[in-house]
Short mmCIF file of C-alpha atoms and ligand atoms in Angstrom, two decimals:
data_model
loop_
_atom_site.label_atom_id
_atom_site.label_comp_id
_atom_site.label_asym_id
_atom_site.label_seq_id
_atom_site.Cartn_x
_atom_site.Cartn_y
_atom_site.Cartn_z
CA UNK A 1 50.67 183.98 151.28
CA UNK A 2 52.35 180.67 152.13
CA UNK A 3 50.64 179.60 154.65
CA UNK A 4 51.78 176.12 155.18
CA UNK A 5 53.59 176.19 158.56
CA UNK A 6 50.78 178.14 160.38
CA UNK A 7 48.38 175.52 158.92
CA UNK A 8 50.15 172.59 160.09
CA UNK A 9 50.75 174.83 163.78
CA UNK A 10 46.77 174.50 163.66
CA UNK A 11 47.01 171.03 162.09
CA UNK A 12 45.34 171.48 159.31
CA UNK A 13 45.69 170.10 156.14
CA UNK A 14 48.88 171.17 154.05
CA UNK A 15 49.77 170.98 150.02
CA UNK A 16 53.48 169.90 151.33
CA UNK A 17 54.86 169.63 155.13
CA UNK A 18 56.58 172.96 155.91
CA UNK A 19 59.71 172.94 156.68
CA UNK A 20 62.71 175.94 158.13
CA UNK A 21 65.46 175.14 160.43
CA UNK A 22 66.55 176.62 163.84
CA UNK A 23 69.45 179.17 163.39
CA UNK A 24 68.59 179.09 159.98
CA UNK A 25 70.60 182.73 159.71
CA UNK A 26 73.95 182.78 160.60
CA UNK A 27 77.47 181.76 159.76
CA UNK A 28 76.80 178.43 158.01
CA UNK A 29 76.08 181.18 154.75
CA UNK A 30 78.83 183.50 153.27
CA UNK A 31 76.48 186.39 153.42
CA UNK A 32 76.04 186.36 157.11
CA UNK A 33 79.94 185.94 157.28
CA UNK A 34 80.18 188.97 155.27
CA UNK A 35 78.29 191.54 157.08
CA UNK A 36 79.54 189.85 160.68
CA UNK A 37 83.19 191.31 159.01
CA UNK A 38 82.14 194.97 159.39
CA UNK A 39 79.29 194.48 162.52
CA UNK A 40 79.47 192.69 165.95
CA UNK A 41 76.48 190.01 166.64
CA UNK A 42 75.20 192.32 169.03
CA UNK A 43 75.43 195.13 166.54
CA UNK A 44 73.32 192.68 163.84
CA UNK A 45 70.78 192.55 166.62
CA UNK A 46 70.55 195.80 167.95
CA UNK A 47 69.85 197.28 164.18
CA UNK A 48 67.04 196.24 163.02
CA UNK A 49 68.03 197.14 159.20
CA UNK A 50 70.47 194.74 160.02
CA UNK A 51 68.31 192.44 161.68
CA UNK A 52 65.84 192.23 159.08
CA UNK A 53 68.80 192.19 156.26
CA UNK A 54 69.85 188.56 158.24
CA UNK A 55 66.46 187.61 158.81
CA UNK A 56 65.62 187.54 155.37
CA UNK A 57 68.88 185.93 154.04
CA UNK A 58 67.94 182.05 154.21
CA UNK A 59 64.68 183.01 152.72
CA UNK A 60 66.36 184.35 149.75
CA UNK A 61 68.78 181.45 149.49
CA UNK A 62 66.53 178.31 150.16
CA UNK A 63 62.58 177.67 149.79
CA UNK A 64 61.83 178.26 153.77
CA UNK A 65 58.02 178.20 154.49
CA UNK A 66 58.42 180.76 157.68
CA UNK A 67 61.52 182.99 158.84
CA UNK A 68 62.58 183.81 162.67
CA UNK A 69 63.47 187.19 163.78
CA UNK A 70 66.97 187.78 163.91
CA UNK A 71 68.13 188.10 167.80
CA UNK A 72 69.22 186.46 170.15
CA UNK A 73 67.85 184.56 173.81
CA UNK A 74 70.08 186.42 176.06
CA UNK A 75 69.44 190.08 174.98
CA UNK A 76 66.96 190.57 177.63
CA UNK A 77 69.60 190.01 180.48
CA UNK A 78 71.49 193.27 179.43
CA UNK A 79 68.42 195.32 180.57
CA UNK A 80 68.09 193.50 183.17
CA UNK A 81 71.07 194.25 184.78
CA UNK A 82 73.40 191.13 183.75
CA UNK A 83 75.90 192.60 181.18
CA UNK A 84 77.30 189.81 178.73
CA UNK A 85 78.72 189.97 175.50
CA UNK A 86 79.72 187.36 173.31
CA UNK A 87 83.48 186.08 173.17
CA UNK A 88 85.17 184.95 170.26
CA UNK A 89 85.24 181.04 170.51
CA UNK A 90 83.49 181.04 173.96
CA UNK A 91 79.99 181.78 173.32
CA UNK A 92 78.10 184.13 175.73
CA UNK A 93 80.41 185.57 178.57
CA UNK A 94 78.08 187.01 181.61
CA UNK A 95 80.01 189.77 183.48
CA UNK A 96 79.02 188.99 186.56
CA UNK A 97 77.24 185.31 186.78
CA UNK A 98 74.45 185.45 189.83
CA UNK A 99 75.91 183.96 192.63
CA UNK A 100 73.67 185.42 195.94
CA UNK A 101 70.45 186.22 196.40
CA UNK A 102 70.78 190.05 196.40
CA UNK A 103 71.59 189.79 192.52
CA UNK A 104 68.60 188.05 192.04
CA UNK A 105 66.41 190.48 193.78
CA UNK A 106 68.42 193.24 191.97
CA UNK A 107 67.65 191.67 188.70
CA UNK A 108 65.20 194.32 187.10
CA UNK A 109 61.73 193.55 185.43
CA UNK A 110 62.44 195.68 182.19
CA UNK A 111 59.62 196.68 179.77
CA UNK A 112 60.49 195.24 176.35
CA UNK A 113 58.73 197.80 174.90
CA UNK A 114 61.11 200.34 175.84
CA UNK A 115 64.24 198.22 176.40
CA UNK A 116 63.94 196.30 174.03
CA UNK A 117 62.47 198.67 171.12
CA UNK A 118 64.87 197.89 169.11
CA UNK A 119 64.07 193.98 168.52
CA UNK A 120 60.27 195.08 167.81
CA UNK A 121 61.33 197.17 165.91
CA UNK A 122 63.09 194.32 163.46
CA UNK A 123 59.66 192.50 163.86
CA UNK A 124 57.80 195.66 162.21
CA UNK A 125 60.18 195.60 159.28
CA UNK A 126 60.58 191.74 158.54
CA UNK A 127 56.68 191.96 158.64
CA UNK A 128 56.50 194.87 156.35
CA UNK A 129 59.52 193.07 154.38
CA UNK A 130 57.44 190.08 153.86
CA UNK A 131 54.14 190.11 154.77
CA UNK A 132 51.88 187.94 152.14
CA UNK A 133 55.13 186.12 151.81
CA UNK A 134 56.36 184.00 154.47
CA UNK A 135 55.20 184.15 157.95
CA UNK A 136 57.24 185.15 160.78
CA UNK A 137 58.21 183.30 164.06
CA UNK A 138 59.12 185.72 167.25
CA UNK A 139 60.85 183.84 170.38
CA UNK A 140 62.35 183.85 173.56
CA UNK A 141 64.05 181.55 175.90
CA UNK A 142 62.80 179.82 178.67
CA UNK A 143 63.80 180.22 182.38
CA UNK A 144 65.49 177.42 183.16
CA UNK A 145 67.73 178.00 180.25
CA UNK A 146 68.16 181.63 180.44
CA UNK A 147 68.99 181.13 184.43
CA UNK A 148 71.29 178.74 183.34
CA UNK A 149 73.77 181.41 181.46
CA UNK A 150 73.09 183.79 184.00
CA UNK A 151 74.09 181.09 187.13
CA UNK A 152 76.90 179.71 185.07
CA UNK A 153 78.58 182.77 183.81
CA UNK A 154 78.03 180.98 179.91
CA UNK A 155 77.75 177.56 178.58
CA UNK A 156 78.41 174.69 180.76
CA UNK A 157 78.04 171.04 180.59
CA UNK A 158 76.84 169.75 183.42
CA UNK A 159 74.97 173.02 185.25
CA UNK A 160 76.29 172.26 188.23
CA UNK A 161 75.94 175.79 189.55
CA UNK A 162 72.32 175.92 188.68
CA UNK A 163 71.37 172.74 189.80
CA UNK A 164 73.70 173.19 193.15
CA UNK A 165 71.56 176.99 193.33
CA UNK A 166 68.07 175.04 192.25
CA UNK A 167 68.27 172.52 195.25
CA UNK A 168 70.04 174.33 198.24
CA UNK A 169 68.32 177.62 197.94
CA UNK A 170 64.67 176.19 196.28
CA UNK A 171 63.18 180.07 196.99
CA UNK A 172 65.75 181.96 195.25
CA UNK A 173 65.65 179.73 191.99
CA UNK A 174 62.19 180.54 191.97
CA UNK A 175 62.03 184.15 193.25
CA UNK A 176 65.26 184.11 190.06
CA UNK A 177 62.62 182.05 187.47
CA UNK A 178 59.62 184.24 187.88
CA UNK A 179 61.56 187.45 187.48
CA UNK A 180 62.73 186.04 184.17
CA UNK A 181 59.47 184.39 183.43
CA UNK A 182 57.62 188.19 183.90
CA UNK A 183 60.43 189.44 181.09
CA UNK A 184 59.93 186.53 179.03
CA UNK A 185 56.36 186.49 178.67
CA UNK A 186 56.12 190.71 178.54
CA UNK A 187 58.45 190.13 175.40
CA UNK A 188 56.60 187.44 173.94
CA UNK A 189 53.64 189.17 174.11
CA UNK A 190 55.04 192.46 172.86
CA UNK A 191 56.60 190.46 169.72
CA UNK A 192 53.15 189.60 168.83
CA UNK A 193 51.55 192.66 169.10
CA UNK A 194 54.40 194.12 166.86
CA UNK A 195 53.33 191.43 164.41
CA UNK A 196 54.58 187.72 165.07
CA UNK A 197 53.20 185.13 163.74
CA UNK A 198 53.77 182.69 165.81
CA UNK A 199 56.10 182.49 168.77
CA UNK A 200 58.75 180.07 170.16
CA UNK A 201 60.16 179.33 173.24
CA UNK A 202 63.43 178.02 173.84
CA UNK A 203 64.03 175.59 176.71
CA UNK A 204 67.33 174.70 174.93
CA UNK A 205 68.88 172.71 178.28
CA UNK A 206 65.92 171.70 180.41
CA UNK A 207 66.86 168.12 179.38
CA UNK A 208 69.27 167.98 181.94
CA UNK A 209 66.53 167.67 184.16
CA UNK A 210 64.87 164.44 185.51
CA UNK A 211 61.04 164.50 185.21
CA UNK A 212 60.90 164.97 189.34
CA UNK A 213 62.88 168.33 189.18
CA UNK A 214 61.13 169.27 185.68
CA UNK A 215 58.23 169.17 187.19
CA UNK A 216 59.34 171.05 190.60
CA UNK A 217 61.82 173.67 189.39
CA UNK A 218 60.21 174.15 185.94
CA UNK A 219 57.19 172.79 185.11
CA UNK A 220 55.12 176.14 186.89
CA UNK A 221 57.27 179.22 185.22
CA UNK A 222 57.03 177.82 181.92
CA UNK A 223 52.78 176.76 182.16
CA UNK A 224 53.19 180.92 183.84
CA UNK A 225 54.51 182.11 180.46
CA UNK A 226 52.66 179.39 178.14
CA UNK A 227 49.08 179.55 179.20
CA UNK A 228 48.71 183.30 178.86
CA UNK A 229 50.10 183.23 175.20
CA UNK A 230 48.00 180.73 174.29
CA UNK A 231 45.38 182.63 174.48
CA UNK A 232 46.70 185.11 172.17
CA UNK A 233 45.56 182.82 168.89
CA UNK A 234 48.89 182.91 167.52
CA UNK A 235 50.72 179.18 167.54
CA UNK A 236 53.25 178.51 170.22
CA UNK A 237 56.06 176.13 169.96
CA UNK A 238 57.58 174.65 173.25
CA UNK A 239 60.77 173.49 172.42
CA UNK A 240 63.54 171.41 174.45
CA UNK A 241 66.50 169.30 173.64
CA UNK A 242 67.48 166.23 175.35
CA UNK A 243 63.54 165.94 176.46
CA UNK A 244 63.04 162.25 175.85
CA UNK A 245 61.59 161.71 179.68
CA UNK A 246 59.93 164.96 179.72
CA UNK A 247 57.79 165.35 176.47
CA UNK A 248 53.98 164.89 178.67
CA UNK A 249 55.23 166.89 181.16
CA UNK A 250 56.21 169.83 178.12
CA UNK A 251 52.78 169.24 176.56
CA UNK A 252 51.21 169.40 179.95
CA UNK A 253 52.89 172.49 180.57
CA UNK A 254 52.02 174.25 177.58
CA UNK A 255 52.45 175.28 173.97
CA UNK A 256 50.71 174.59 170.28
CA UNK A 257 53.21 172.37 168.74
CA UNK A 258 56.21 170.72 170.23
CA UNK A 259 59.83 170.96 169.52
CA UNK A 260 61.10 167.43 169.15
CA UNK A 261 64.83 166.53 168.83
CA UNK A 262 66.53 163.55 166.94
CA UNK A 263 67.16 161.27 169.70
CA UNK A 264 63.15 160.39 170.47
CA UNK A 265 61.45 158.70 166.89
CA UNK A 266 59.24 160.91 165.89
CA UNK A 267 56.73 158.87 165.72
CA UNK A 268 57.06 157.93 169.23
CA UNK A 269 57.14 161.32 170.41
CA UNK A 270 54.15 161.46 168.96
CA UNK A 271 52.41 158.75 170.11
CA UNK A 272 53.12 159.73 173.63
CA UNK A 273 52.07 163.28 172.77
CA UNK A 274 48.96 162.52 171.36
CA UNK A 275 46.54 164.40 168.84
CA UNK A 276 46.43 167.74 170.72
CA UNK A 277 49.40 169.39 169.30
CA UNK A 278 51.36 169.55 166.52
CA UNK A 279 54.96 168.24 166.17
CA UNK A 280 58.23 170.16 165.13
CA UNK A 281 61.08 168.66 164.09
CA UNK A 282 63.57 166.21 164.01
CA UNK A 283 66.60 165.69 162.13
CA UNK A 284 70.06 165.77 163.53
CA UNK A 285 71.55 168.86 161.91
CA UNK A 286 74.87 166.87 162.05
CA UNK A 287 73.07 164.80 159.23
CA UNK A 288 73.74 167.82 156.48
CA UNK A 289 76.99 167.49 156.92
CA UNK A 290 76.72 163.81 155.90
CA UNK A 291 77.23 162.53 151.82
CA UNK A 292 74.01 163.33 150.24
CA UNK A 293 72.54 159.84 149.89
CA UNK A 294 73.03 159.63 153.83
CA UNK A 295 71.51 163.28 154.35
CA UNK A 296 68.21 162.70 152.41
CA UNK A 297 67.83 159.13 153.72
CA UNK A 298 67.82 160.98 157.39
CA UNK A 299 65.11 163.22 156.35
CA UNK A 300 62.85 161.03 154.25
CA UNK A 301 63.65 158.95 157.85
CA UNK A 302 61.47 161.90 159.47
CA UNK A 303 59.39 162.32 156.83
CA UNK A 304 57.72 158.44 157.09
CA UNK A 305 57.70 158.55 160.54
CA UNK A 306 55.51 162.14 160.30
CA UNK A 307 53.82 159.54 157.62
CA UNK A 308 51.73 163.09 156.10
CA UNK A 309 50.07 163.63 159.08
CA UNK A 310 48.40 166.58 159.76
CA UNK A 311 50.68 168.83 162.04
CA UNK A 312 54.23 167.73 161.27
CA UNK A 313 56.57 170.49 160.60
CA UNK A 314 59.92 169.73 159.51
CA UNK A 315 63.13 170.99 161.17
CA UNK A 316 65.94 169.69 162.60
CA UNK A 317 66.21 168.85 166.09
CA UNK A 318 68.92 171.63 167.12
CA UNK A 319 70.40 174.79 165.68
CA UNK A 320 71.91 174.14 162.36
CA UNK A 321 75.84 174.07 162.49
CA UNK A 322 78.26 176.41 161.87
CA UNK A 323 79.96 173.82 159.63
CA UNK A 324 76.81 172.97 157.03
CA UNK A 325 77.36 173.34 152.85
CA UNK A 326 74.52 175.42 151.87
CA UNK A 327 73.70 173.12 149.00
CA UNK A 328 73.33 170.78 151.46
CA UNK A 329 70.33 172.68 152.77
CA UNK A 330 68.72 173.59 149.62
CA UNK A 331 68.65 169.87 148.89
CA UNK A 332 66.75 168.71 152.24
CA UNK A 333 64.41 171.85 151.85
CA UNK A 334 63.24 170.85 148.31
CA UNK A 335 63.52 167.18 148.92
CA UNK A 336 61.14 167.58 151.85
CA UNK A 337 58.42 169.84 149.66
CA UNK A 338 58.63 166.61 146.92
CA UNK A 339 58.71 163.80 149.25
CA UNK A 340 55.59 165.25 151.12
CA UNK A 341 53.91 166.98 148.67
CA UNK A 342 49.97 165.46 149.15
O1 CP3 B 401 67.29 180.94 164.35
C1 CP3 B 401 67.66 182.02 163.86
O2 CP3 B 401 68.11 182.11 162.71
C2 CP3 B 401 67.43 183.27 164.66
C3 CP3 B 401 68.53 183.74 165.43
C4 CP3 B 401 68.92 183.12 166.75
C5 CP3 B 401 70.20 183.39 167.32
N1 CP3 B 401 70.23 182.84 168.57
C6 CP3 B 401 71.27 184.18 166.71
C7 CP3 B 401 72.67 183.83 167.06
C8 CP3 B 401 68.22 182.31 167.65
C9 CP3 B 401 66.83 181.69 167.53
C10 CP3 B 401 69.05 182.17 168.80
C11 CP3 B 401 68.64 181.42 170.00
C12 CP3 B 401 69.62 181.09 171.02
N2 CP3 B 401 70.69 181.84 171.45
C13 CP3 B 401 69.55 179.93 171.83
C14 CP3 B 401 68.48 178.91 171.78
C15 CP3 B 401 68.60 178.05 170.58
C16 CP3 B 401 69.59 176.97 170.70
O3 CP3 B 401 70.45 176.87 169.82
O4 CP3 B 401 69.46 176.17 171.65
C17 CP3 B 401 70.65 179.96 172.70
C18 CP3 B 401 71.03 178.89 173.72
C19 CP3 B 401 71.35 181.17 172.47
C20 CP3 B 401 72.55 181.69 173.18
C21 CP3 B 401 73.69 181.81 172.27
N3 CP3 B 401 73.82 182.77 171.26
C22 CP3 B 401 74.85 181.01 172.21
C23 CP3 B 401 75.10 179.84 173.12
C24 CP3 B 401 75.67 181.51 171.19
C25 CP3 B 401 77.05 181.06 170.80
C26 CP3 B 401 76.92 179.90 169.92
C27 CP3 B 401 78.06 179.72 168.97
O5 CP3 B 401 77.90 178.73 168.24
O6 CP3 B 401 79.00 180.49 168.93
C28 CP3 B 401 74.98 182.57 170.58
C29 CP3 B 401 75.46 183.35 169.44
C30 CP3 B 401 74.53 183.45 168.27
N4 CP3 B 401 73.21 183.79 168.33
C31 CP3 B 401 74.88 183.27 166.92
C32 CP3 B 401 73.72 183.51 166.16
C33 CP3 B 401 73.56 183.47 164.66
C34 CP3 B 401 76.30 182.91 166.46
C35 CP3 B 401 76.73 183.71 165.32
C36 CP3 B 401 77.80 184.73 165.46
O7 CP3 B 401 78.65 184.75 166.36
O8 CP3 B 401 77.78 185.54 164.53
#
């Protein structure tokens, strides 16, 4: 088995650096355009034939050393009680965003196992699909980001509802973050019992956040859901965007290897981080839409700052976009493998 990226999780030595990318499945390739034609993205996530079909797409198409479950953050809220479904153009649409307290305490602690069979489901058959092959990554969001769509009613710039419900009504944001924390960390755990690899969690928007409120609003649901998987001796990645002020406090918080993105040098990030944990990322992903000279430069950029060190795997520092030529993909995947190879 290729067993790079769970090396370099446990920061051990590796042949090259592995590398996959964030949203790596989706509509950047013409077969996941294809089968969204006949099927909803709802519908690709609630099948898991269909998830594992999309799951194992980039891994035909490009040299990937892991895949990621096909889903999706938000599926838990459904369950929960927060209907959403996602609008053409708009992005997630909740039905009815949380705006008092008695949603909150309405909000239901599901059991993944049962309402969300369906997702470990996909995890059994990408594990049967390619087990000795590739490993897998589960995931989930984190609280602050998941609260986020469900306060805002979808995506938003400025979170003005969340941070207007985070500081006037302190007790419901956190009677709202450990309900989602208890669904977050049930699903986590259930992923890896169904056969993840390693797991991820999302904290997508927390870098809206000075390190003060971080540390106050966040900080304690996500070291709730991190410590506890931990312990489960599969890698964890904590991952954040916008997190330049707030990588000790992540590390502090929890999580194997962190999710860096392109605005903090790697090598910074790493500095500040220090030898405990392993590093994920960082390339803009607007970089592969960039001439090719340009592109590779950026990721042999990442590459020396990483500088072979044990630990490093390469990704890009956000989803990859909608926008990005596959060949530009193929080319930072194998130029990555040369450029590091030991
Ligand atoms: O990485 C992968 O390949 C696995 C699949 C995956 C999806 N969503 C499928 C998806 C993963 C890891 C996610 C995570 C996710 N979902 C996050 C965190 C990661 C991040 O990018 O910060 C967030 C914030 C969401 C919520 C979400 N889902 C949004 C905001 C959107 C709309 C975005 C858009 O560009 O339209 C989605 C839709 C979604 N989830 C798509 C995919 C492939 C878009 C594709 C489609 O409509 O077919």
């Amino acid at each position: 088995m290729n067993d790079r990226f769970l090396r370099a999780c446990r920061r051990e030595p590796v042949d090259r650096t592995p590398v996959w990318f964030m949203r790596q499945a989706g509509r950047y390739m013409a077969e996941y355009r294809a089968l969204r034609t006949k099927h909803t993205l709802l519908e690709l996530c609630r099948t898991p034939e269909l998830a594992l079909e999309v799951t194992m797409q980039p891994l035909r198409a490009f040299a990937f050393d892991a895949a990621i479950l096909f889903a999706d953050i938000l599926l838990p809220l459904a369950p929960m009680g927060a209907s959403f479904e996602f609008a053409k153009g708009e992005g997630p649409v909740i039905h009815e965003p949380i705006r008092t307290r008695a949603q909150i305490d309405a909000l239901r602690v599901i059991d993944p196992r049962e309402d969300l069979a369906y997702v470990l489901e996909a995890v059994r058959l990408i594990r049967r699909e390619i087990d000795g092959k590739t490993p897998l990554i589960g995931f989930a969001g984190g609280p602050f980001t998941l609260a986020s769509y469900l306060v805002e009613g979808g995506r938003s710039s400025h979170f003005v509802l969340t941070k207007k419900l985070m500081y006037s009504d302190p007790e419901s944001w956190h009677a709202l973050c450990r309900t989602l924390s208890a669904v977050v960390l049930a699903l986590l755990d259930a992923q890896i019992d169904a056969g993840a690899q390693a797991v991820q969690l999302f904290d997508s928007w927390v870098g809206q956040l000075s390190p003060d409120d971080y540390e106050t609003f966040v900080a304690p649901h996500m070291r709730g859901i991190l410590q506890p998987l931990m312990k489960r001796g599969v890698p964890v990645i904590h991952f954040g965007t916008g997190t330049a002020t707030l990588l000790e406090a992540q590390r502090d918080a929890g999580g194997t290897v962190i999710g860096v993105d392109w605005r903090t040098p790697l090598d910074d990030a790493w500095r500040r981080l220090g030898d405990g944990v392993a590093v994920q990322g960082n390339m803009d992903p607007t970089l592969l839409l960039a001439p090719r000279d340009v592109l590779l430069k950026g990721a042999k950029r990442v590459l020396d700052k990483a500088a072979n060190r044990n630990g490093h795997i390469f990704n890009l520092g956000h989803g990859i976009l909608p926008e990005t030529p596959v060949e530009n993909v193929a080319a930072v995947v194998d130029f990555v493998h040369e450029a590091s190879t030991r």
